[in-house]
PDB file of C-alpha atoms and ligand atoms in Angstrom:
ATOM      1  CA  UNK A   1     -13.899 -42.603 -25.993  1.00  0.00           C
ATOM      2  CA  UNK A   2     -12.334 -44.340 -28.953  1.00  0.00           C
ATOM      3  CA  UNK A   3      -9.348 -44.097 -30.800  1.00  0.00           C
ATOM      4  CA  UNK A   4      -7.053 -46.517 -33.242  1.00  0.00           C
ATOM      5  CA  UNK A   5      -3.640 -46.597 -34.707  1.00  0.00           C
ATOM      6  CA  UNK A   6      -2.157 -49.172 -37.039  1.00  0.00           C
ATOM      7  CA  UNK A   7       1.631 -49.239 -37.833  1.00  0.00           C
ATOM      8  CA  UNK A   8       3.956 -51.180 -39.534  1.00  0.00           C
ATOM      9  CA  UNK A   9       7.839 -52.184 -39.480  1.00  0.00           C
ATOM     10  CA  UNK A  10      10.434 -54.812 -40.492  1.00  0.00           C
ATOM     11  CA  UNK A  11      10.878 -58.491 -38.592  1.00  0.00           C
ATOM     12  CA  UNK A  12      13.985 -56.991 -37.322  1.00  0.00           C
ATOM     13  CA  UNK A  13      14.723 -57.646 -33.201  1.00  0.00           C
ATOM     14  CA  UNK A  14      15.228 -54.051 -32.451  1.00  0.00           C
ATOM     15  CA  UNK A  15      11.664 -52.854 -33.853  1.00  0.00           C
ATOM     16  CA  UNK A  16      10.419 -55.347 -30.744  1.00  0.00           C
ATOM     17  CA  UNK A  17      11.634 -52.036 -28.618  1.00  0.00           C
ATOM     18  CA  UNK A  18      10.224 -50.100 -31.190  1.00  0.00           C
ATOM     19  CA  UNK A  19       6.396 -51.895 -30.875  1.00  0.00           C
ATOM     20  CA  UNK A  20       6.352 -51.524 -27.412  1.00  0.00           C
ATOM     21  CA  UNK A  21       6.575 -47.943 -27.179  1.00  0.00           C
ATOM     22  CA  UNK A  22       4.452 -47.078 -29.599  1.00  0.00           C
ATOM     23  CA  UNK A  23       1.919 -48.934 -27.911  1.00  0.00           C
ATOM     24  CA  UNK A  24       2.831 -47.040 -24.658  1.00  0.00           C
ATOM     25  CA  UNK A  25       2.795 -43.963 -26.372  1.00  0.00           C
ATOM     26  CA  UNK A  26      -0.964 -44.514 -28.031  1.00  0.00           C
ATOM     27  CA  UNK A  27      -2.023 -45.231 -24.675  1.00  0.00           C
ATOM     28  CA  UNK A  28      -0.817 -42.254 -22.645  1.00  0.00           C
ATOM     29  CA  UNK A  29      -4.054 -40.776 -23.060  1.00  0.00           C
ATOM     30  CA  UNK A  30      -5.668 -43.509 -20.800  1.00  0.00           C
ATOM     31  CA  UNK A  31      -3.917 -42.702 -18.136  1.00  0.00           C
ATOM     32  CA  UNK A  32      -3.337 -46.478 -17.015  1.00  0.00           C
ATOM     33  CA  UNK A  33      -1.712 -48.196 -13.961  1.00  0.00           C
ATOM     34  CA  UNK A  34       1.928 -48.522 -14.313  1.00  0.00           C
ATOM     35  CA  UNK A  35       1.721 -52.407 -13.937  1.00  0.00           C
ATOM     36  CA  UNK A  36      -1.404 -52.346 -16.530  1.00  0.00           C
ATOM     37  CA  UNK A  37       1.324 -50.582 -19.000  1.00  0.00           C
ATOM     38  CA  UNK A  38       4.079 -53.087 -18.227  1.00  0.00           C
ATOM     39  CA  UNK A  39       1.814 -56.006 -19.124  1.00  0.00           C
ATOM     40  CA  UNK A  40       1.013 -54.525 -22.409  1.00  0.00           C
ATOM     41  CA  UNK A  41       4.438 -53.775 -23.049  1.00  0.00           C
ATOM     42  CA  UNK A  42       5.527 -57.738 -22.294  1.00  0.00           C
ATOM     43  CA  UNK A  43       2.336 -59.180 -24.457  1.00  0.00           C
ATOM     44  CA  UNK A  44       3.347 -56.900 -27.582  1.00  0.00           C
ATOM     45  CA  UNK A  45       7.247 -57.566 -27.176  1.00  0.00           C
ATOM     46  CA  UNK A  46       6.119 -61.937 -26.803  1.00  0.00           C
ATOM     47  CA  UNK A  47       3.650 -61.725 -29.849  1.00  0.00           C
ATOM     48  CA  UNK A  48       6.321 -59.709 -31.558  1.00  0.00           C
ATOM     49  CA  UNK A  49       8.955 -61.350 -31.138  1.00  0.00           C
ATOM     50  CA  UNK A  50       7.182 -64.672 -31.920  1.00  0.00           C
ATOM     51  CA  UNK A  51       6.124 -62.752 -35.652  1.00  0.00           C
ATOM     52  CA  UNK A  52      10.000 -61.967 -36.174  1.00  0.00           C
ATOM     53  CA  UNK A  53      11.457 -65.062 -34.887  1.00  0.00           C
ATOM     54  CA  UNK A  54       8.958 -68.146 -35.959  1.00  0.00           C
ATOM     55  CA  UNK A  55       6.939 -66.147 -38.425  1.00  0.00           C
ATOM     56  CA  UNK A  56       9.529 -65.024 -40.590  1.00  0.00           C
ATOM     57  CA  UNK A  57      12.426 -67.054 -39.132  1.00  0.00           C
ATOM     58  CA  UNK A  58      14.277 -63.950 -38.962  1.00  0.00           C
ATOM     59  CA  UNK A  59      14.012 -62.615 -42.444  1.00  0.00           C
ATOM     60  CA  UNK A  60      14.662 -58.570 -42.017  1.00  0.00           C
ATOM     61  CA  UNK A  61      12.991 -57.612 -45.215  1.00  0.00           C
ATOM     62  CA  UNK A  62       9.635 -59.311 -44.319  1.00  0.00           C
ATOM     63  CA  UNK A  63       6.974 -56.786 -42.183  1.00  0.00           C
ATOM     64  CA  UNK A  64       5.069 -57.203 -38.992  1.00  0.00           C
ATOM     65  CA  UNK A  65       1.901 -55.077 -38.500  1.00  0.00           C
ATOM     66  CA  UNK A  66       0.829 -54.220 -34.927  1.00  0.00           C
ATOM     67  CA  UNK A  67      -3.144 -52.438 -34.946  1.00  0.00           C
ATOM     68  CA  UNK A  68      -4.637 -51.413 -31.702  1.00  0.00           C
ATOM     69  CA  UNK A  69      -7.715 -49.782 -30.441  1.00  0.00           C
ATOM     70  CA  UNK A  70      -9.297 -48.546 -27.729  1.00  0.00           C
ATOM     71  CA  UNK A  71     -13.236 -47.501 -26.336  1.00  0.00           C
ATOM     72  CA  UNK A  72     -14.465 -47.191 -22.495  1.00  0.00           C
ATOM     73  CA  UNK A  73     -13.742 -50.701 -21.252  1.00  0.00           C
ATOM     74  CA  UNK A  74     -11.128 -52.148 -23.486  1.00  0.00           C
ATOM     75  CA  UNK A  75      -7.551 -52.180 -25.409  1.00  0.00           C
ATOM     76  CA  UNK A  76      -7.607 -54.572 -28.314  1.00  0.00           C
ATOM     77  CA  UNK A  77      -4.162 -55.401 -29.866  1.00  0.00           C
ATOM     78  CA  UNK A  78      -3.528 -57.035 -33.186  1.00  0.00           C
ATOM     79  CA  UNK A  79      -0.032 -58.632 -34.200  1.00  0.00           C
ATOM     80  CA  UNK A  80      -0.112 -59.665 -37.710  1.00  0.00           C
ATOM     81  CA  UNK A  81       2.581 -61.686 -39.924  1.00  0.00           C
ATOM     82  CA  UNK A  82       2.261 -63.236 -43.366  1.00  0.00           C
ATOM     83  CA  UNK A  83       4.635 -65.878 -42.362  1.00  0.00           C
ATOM     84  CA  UNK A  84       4.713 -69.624 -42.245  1.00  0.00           C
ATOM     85  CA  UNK A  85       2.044 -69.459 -40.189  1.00  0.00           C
ATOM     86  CA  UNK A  86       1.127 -72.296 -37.108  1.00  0.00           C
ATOM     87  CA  UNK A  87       0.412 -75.986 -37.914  1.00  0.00           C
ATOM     88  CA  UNK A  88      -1.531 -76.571 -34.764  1.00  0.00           C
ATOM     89  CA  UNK A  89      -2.728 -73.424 -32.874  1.00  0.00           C
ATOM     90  CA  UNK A  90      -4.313 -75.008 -29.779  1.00  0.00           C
ATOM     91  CA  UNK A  91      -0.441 -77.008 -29.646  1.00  0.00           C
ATOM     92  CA  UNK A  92       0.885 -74.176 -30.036  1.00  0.00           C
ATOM     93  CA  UNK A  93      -1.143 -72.072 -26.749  1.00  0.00           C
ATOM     94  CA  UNK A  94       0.442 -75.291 -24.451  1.00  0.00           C
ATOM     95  CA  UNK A  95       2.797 -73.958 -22.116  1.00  0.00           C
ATOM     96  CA  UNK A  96       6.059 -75.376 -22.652  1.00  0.00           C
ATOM     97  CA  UNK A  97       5.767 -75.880 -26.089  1.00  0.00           C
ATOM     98  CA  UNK A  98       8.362 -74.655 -28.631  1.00  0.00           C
ATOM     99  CA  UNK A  99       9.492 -75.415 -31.813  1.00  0.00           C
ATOM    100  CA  UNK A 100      12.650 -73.749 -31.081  1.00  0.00           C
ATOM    101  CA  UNK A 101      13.676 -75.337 -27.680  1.00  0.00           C
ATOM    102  CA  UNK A 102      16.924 -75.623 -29.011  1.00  0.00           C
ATOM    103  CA  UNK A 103      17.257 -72.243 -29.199  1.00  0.00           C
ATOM    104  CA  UNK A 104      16.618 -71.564 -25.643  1.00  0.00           C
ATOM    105  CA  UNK A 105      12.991 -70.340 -26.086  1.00  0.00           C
ATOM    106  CA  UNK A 106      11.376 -71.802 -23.141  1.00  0.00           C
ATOM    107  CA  UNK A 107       7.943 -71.960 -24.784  1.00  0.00           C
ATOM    108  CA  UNK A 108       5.763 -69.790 -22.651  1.00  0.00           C
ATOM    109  CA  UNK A 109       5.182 -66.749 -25.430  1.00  0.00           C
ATOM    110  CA  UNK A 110       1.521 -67.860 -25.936  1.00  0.00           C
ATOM    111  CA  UNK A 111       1.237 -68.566 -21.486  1.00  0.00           C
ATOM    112  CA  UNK A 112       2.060 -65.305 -20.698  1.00  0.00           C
ATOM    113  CA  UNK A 113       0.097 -63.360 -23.281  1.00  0.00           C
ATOM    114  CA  UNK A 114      -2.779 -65.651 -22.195  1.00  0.00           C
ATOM    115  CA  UNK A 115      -2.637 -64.418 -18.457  1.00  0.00           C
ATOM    116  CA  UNK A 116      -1.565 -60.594 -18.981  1.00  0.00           C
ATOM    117  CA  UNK A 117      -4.885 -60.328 -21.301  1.00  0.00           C
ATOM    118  CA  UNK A 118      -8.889 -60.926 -20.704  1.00  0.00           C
ATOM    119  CA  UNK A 119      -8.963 -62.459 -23.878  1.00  0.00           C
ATOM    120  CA  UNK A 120      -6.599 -64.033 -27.026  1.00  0.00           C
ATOM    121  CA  UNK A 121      -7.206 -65.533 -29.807  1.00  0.00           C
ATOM    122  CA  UNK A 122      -4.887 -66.938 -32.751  1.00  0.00           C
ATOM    123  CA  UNK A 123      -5.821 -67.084 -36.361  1.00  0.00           C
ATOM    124  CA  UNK A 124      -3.266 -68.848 -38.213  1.00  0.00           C
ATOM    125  CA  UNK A 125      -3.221 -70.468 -41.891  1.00  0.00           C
ATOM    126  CA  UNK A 126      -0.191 -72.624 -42.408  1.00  0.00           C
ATOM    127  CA  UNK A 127       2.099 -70.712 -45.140  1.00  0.00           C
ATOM    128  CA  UNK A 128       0.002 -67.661 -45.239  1.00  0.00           C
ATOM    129  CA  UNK A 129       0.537 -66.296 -41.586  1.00  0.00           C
ATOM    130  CA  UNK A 130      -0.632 -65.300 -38.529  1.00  0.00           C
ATOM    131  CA  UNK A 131      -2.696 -62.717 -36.530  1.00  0.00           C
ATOM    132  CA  UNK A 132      -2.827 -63.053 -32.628  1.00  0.00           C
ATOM    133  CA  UNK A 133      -5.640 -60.705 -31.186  1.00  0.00           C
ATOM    134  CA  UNK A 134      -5.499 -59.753 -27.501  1.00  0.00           C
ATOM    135  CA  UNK A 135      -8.107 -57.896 -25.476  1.00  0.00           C
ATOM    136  CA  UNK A 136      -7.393 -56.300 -21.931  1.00  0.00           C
ATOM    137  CA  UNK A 137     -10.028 -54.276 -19.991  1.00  0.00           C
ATOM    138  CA  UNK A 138      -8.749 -51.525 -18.028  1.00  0.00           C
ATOM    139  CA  UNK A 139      -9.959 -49.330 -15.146  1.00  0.00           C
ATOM    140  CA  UNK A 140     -10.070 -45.495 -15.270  1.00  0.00           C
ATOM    141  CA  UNK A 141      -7.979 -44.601 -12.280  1.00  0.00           C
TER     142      UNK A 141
HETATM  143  N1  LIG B 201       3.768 -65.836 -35.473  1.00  0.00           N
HETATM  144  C1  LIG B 201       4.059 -67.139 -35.489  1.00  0.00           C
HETATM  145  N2  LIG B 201       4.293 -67.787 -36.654  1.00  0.00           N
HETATM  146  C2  LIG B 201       4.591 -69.110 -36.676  1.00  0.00           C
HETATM  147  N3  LIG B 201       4.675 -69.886 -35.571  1.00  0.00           N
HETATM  148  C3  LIG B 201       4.439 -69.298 -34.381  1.00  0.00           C
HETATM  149  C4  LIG B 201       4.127 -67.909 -34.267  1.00  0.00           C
HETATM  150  N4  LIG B 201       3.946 -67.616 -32.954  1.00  0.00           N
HETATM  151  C5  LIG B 201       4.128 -68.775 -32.297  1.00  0.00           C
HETATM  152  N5  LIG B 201       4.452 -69.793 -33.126  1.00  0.00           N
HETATM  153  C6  LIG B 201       4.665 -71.213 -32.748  1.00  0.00           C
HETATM  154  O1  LIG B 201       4.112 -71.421 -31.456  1.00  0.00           O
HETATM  155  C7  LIG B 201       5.116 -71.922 -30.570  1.00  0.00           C
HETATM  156  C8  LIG B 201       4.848 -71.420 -29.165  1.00  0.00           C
HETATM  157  O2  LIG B 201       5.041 -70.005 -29.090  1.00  0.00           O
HETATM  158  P1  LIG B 201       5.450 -69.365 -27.682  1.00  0.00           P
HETATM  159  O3  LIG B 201       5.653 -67.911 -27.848  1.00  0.00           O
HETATM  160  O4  LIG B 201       4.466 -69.829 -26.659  1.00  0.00           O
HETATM  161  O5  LIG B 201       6.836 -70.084 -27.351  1.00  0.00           O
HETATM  162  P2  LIG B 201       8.272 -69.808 -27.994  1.00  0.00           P
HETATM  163  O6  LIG B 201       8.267 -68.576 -28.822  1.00  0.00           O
HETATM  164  O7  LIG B 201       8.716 -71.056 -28.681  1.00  0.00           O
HETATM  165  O8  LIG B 201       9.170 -69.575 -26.708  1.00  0.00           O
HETATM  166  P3  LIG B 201       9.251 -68.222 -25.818  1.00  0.00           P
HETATM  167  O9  LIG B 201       8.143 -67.315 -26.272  1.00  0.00           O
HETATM  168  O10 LIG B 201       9.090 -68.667 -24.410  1.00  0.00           O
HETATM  169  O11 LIG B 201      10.610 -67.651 -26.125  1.00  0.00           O
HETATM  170  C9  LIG B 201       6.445 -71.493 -31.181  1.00  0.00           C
HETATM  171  O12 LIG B 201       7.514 -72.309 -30.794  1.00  0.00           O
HETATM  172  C10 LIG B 201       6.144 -71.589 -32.679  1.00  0.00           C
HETATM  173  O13 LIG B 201       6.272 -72.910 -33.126  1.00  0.00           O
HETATM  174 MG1  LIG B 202       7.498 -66.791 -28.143  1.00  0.00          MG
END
């Protein structure tokens, strides 16, 4: 089994909602665990969110890309900004860090994508943006 979908929309905060069920809906067909799709949905809406908010500070005529695929054993997710990109990515992964503490982010974006996925990984170049790649295995019920 395989399948892939890419889609596109604008760093605005209610496309967040949007990202999130889209990726629900591309995954129906898997027939997964409710808690399975709940951690999805809260790893797209952090890795989002972080594209809109740090990536773009906000700008809603810049666009976030979200890709994902699936095969047997797997459900790879791609979040992808061309924003200011990260200075220091392994920084970055600490929990508790934030740039934005002031803003009452609490720094844990990169923590909780970390244990709601088998694998992550961050490519970032510093003004030319980001891409955060998550894999999570899943279990035909
Ligand atoms: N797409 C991105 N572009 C630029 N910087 C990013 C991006 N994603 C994360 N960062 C940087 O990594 C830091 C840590 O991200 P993380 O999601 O863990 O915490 P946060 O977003 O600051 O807080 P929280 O997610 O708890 O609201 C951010 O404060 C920001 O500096
Ligand atoms: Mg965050």
């Amino acid at each position: 089994m395989h399948n892939e979908m890419k889609t596109s929309f604008l760093a605005k905060p209610e496309n967040v909602i949007y990202a999130r069920t889209i990726a629900v809906g591309f995954l129906l067909n898997l027939n997964l665990e409710m808690g399975v799709l709940n951690e999805i949905k809260t790893v797209i809406s952090e890795a989002v969110t972080n594209a809109i908010v740090h990536g773009y500070g906000s700008d809603p005529s810049e666009w976030v890309h979200l890709n994902m695929k699936y095969d047997d054993e797997a459900i790879e997710m791609e979040v992808i900004d061309h924003g200011i990109g990260i200075e220091d990515v392994e920084k970055a992964k600490e929990p508790l860090y934030s740039t934005k503490v002031d803003e009452e982010r609490a720094g844990l974006g990169f923590t909780i994508m970390e244990v709601f996925t088998d694998w992550l990984d961050v490519f970032s170049t510093p003004g030319m943006g980001t891409t955060v790649k998550m894999k999570k295995k899943y279990y035909v019920r």
